[in-house]
CSV table of C-alpha atoms and ligand atoms in Angstrom, one decimal:
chain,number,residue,atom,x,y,z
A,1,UNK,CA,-13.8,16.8,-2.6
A,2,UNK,CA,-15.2,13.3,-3.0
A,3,UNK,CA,-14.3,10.7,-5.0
A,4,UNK,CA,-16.8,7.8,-5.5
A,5,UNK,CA,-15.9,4.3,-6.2
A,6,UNK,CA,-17.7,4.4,-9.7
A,7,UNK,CA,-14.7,5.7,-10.9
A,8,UNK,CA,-12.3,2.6,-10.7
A,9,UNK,CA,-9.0,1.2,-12.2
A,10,UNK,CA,-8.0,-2.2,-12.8
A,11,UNK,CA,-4.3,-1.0,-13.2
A,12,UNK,CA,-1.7,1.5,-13.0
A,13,UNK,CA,-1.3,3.1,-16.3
A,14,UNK,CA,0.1,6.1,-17.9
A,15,UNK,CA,-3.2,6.1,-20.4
A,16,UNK,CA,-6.0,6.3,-17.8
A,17,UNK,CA,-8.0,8.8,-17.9
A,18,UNK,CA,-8.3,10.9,-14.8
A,19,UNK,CA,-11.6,10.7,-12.5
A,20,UNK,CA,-11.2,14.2,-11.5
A,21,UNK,CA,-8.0,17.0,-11.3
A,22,UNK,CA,-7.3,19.0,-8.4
A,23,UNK,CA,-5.0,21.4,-6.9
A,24,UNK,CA,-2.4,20.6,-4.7
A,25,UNK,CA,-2.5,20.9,-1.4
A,26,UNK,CA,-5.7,18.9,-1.8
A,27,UNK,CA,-8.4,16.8,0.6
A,28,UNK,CA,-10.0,14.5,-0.9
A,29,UNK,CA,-12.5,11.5,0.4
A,30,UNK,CA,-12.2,8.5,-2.0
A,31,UNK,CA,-14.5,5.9,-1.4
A,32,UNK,CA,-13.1,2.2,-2.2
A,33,UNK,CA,-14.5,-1.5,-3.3
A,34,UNK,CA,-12.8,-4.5,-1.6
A,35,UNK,CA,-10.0,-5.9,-3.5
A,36,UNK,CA,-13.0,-8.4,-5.1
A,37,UNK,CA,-15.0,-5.4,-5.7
A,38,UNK,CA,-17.6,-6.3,-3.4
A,39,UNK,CA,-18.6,-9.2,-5.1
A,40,UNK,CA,-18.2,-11.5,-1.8
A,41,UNK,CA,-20.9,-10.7,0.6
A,42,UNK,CA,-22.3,-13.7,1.9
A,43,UNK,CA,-20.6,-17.4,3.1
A,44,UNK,CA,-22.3,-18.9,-0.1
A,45,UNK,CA,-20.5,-16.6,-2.6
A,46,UNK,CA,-17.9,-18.9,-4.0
A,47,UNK,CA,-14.4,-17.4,-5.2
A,48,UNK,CA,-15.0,-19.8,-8.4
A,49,UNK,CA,-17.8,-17.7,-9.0
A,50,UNK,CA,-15.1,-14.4,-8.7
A,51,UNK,CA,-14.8,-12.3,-11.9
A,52,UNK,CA,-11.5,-12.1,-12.0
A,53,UNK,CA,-11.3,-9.3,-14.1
A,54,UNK,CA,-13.0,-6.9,-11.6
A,55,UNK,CA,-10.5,-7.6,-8.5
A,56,UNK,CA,-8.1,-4.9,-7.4
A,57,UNK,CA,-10.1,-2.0,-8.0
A,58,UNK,CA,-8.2,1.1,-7.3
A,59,UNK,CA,-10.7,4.4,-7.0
A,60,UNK,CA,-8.9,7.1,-9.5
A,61,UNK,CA,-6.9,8.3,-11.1
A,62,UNK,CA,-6.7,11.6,-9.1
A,63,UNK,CA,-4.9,14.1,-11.9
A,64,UNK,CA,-2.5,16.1,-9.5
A,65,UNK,CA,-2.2,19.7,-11.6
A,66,UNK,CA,1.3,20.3,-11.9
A,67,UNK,CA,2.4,17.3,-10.9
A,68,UNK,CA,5.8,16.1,-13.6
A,69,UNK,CA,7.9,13.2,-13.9
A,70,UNK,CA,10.7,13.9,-11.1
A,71,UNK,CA,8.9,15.2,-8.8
A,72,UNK,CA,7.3,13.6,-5.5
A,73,UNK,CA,3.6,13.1,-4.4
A,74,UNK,CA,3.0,13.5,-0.8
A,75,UNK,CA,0.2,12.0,0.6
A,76,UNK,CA,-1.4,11.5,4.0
A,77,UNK,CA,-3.6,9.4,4.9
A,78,UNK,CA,-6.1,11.2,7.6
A,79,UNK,CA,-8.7,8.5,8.3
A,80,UNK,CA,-9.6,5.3,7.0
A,81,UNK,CA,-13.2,4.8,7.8
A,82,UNK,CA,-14.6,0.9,7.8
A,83,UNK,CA,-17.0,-0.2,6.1
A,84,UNK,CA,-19.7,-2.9,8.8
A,85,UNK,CA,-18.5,-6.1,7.4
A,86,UNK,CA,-15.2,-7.6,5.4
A,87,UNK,CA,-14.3,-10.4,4.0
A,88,UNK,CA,-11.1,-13.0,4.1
A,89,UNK,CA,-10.9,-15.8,2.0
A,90,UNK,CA,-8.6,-18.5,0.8
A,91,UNK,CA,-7.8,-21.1,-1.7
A,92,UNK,CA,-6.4,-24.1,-3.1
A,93,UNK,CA,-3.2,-23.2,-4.7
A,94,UNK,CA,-2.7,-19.8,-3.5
A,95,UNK,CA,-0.4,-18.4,-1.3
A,96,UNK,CA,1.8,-20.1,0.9
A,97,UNK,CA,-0.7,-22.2,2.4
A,98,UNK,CA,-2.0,-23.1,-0.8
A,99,UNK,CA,-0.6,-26.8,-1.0
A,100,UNK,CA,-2.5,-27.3,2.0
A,101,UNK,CA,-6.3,-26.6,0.6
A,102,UNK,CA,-8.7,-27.8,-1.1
A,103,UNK,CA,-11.1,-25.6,-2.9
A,104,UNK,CA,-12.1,-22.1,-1.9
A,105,UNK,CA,-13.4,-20.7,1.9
A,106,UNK,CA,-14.7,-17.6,2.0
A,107,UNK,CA,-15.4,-16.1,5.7
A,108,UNK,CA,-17.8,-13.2,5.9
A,109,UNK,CA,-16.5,-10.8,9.2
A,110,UNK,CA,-18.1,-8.2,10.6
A,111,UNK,CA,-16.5,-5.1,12.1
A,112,UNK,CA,-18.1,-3.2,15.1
A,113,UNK,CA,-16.2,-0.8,17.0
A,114,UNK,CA,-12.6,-1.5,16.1
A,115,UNK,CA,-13.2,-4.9,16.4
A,116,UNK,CA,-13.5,-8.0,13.9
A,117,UNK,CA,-15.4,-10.9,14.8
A,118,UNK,CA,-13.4,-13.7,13.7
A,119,UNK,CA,-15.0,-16.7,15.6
A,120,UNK,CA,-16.3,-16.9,19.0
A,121,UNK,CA,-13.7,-15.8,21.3
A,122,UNK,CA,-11.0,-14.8,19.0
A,123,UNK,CA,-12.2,-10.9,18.6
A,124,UNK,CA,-9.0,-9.2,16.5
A,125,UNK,CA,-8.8,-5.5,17.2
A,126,UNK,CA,-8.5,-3.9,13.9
A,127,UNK,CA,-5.6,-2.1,12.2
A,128,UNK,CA,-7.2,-0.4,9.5
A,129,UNK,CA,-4.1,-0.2,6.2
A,130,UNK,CA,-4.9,0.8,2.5
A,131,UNK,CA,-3.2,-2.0,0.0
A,132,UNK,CA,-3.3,-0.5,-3.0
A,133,UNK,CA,-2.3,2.8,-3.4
A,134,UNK,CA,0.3,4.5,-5.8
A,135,UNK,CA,0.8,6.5,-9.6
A,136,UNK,CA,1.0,6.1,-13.2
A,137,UNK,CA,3.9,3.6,-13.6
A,138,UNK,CA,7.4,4.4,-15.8
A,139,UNK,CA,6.8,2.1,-18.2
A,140,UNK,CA,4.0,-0.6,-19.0
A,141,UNK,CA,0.7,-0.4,-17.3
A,142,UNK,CA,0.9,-2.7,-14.1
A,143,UNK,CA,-2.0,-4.8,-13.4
A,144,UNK,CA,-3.4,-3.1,-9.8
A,145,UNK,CA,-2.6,-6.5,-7.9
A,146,UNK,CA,1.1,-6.2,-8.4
A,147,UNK,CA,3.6,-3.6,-6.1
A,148,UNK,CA,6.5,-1.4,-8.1
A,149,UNK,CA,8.4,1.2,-7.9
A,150,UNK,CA,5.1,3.2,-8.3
A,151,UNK,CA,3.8,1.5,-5.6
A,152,UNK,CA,0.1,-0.3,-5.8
A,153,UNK,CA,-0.3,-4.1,-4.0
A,154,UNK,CA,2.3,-3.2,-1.6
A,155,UNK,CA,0.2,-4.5,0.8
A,156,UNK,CA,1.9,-2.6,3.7
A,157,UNK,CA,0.8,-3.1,7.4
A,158,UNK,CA,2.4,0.4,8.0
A,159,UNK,CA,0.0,2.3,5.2
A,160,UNK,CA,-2.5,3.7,8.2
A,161,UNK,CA,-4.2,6.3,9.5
A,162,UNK,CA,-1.1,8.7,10.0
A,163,UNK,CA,0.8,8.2,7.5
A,164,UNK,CA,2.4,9.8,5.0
A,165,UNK,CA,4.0,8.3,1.5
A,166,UNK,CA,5.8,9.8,-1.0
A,167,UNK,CA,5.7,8.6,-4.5
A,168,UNK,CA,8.0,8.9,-7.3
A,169,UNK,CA,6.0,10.8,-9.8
A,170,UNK,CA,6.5,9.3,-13.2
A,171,UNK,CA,3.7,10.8,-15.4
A,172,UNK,CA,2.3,14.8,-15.8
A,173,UNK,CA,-0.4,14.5,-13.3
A,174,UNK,CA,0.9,11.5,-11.2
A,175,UNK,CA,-2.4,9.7,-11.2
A,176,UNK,CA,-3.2,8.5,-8.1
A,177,UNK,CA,-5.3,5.9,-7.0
A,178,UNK,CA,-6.3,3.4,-4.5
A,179,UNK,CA,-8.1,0.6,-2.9
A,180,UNK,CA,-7.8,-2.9,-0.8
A,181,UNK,CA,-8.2,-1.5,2.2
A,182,UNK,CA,-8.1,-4.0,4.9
A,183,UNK,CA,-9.4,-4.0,8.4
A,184,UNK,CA,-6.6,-6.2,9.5
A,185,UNK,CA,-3.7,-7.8,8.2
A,186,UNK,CA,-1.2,-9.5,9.3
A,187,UNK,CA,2.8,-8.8,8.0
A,188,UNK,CA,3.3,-11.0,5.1
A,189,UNK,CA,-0.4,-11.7,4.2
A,190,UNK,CA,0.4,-15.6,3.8
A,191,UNK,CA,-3.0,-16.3,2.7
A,192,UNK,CA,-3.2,-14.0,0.4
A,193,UNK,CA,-6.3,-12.5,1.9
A,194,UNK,CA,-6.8,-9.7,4.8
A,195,UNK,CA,-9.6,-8.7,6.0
A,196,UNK,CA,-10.6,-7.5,2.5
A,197,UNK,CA,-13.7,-4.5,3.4
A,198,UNK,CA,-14.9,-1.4,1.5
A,199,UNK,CA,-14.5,1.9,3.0
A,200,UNK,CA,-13.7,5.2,3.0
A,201,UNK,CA,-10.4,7.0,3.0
A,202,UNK,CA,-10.2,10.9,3.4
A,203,UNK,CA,-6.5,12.0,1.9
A,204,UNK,CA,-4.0,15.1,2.0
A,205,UNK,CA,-2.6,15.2,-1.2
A,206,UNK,CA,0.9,17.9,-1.6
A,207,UNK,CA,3.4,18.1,-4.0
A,208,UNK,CA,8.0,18.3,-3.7
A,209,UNK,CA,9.1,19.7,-6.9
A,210,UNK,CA,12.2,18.4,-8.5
A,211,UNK,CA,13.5,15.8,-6.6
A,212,UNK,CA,11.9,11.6,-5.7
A,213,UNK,CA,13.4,8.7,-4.6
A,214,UNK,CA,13.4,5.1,-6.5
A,215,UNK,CA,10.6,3.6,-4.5
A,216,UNK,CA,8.0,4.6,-2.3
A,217,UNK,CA,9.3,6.1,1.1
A,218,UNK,CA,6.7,5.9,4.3
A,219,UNK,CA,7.0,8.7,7.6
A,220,UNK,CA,5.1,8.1,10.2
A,221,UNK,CA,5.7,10.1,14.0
A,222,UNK,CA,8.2,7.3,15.0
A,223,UNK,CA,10.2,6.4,11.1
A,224,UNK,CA,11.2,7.1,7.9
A,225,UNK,CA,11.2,3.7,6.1
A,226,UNK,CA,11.1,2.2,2.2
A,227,UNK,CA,9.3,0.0,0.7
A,228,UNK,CA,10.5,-2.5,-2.0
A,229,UNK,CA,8.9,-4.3,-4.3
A,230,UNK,CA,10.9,-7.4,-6.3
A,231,UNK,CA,10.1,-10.6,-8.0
A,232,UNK,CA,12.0,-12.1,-4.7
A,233,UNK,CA,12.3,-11.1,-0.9
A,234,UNK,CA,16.0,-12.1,-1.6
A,235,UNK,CA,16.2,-9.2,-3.9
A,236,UNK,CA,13.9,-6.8,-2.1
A,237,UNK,CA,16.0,-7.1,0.9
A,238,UNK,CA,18.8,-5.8,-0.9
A,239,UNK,CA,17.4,-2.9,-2.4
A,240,UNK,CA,15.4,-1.7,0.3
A,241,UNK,CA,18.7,-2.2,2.6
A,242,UNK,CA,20.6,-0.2,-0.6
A,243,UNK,CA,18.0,2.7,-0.6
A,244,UNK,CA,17.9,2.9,3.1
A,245,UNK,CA,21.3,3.3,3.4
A,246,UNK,CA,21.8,5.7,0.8
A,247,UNK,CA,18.4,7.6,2.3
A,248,UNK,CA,20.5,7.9,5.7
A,249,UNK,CA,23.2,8.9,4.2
A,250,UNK,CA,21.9,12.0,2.7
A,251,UNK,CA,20.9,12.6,6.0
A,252,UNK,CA,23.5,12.4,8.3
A,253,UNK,CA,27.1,13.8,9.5
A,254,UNK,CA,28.0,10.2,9.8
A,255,UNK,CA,30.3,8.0,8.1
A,256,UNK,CA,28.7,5.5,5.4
A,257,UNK,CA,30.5,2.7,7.4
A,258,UNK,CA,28.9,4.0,10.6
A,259,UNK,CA,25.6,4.1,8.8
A,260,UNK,CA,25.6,0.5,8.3
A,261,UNK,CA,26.8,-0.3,11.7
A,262,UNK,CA,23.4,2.4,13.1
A,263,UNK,CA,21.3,0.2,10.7
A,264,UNK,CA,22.6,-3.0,12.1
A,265,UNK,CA,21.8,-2.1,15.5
A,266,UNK,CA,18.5,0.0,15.5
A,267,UNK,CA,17.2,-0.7,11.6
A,268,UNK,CA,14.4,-3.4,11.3
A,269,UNK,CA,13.9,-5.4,7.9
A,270,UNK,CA,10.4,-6.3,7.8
A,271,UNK,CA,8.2,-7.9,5.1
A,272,UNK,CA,4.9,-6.3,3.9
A,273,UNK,CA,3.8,-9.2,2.0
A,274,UNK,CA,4.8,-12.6,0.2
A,275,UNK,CA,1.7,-13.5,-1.8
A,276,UNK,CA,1.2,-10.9,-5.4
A,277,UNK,CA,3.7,-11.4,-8.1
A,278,UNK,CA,6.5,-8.9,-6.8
A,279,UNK,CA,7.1,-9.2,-2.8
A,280,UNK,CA,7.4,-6.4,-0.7
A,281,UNK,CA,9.4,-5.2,2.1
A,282,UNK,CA,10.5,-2.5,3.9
A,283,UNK,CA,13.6,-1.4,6.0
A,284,UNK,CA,12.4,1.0,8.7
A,285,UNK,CA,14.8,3.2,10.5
A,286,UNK,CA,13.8,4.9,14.1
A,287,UNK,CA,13.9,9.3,13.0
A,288,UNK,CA,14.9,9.3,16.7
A,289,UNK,CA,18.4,8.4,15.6
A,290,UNK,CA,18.5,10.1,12.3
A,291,UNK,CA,20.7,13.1,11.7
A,292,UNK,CA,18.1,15.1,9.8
A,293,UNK,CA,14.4,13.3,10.3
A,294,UNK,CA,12.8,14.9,7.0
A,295,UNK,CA,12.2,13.4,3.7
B,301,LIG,CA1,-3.7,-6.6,-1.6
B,302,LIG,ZN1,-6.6,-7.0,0.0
């Protein structure tokens, strides 16, 4: 089934309407807008000129049939397929740069064969991520450029082909969509733009009945890790550490106090990004040394 980027959201809400339903498990291509929604294409297009009103498009909602609060969405991403040319950007006041420029730069990039084309000798080889991607919140709609608990701007370097995320399900339905895919990005996205680029993403989507976690968890062949979204890294740091713990915990034969110690040793803090109104990190723990590697 395909999903084209006609049918777009501007944020997470319990009231959208869905773009389409399906049965789980379900494969679905979902075609996405850059995060501006494609309306910088060219060095001239100014970000002054940006309606800001159409950035963060997410391609959805996808109405998961049989999907209910409590339970868990599993989805995989197959294959993220590029779009020929992506845009970065940045400007005066934003991100953590921001003190540091004056007016807007916008850098048109193209993309040929896994590679971007920065500048003349500085070819980056790209590692294709979604950066918005989640479900219908608990509570308030969330505007799409902001991270939670029901995931969206998490702006996660790990969110690749590969890997799987499991979301807590918070409406009937779930409601999942996505966008903001970026060719490359780097961890933290300090200038609050990656290689911003349309493209298309093909999907597994299952369902776990009865049972989620607090925030969204990622797998990928080598770890399990969570991902945290708070209006500080101080206070991300500490949940995701919290949830991780607990998340090993459930997990293993071990002692809590000898949990800690494993995390210490072979966990790794990391940040997704410092740059949308919540921040986002994630703890990521090796499976290798997990007592039972499954979510
Ligand atoms: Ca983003
Ligand atoms: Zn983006």
């Amino acid at each position: 089934m395909k999903l084209l980027n006609d049918s777009v959201v501007f944020s997470f809400s319990r009231s959208n309407d869905p773009a389409v339903y399906v049965d789980v498990p379900a494969e679905v291509e979902v075609e996405t807008k850059d995060c501006f929604s494609n309306q910088l294409c060219s060095p001239e297009d100014r970000m002054e000129q940006l309606d800001w009103d159409k950035t963060n498009p997410a391609t959805g909602p996808i109405y998961v049939n049989g999907a209910e609060a409590g339970d868990t969405l599993k989805v995989t991403v197959n294959k993220i397929k590029l779009a020929q040319q992506g845009v970065a950007c940045c400007l005066e006041g934003e991100g953590v740069l921001g003190h540091r420029i004056n007016g807007s730069h916008t850098k048109i990039i193209q993309v040929e064969d896994g590679i971007a084309h920065f500048a003349t000798g500085i070819d980056i080889p790209v590692n294709t991520m979604i950066g918005v991607i989640g479900v219908a919140p608990e509570g308030d709609p969330v505007n799409a450029g902001t991270p939670g608990r029901h995931g969206g701007n998490m702006d996660n370097t790990m969110i690749t082909e590969g890997a799987v995320l499991y979301f807590p399900v918070a409406k009937e339905g779930a409601l999942l969509a996505l966008g903001d895919v970026h060719a490359v990005m780097g961890d933290g996205e300090i200038g609050v733009s990656g290689l911003e680029i349309p493209a298309e993403v093909s999907l597994t989507i299952e369902l776990i009945k009865g049972r989620q976690y607090e925030y969204p968890v990622l797998e990928n062949n080598e770890s399990f890790s969570v991902i945290v979204s708070k209006p500080t890294v101080d206070e991300a740091v500490i949940r995701a550490t919290e949830l991780m713990h607990d998340f090993l915990t459930e997990r293993s034969d071990l002692p809590d106090t000898d949990v800690v110690m494993l995390m210490s040793l072979a966990g790794n803090l990391q940040i997704c990004q410092v740059v949308d109104p919540e921040k986002t990190v994630r703890f990521v723990f090796p499976k290798a040394y997990m007592g039972r590697a499954e979510f």
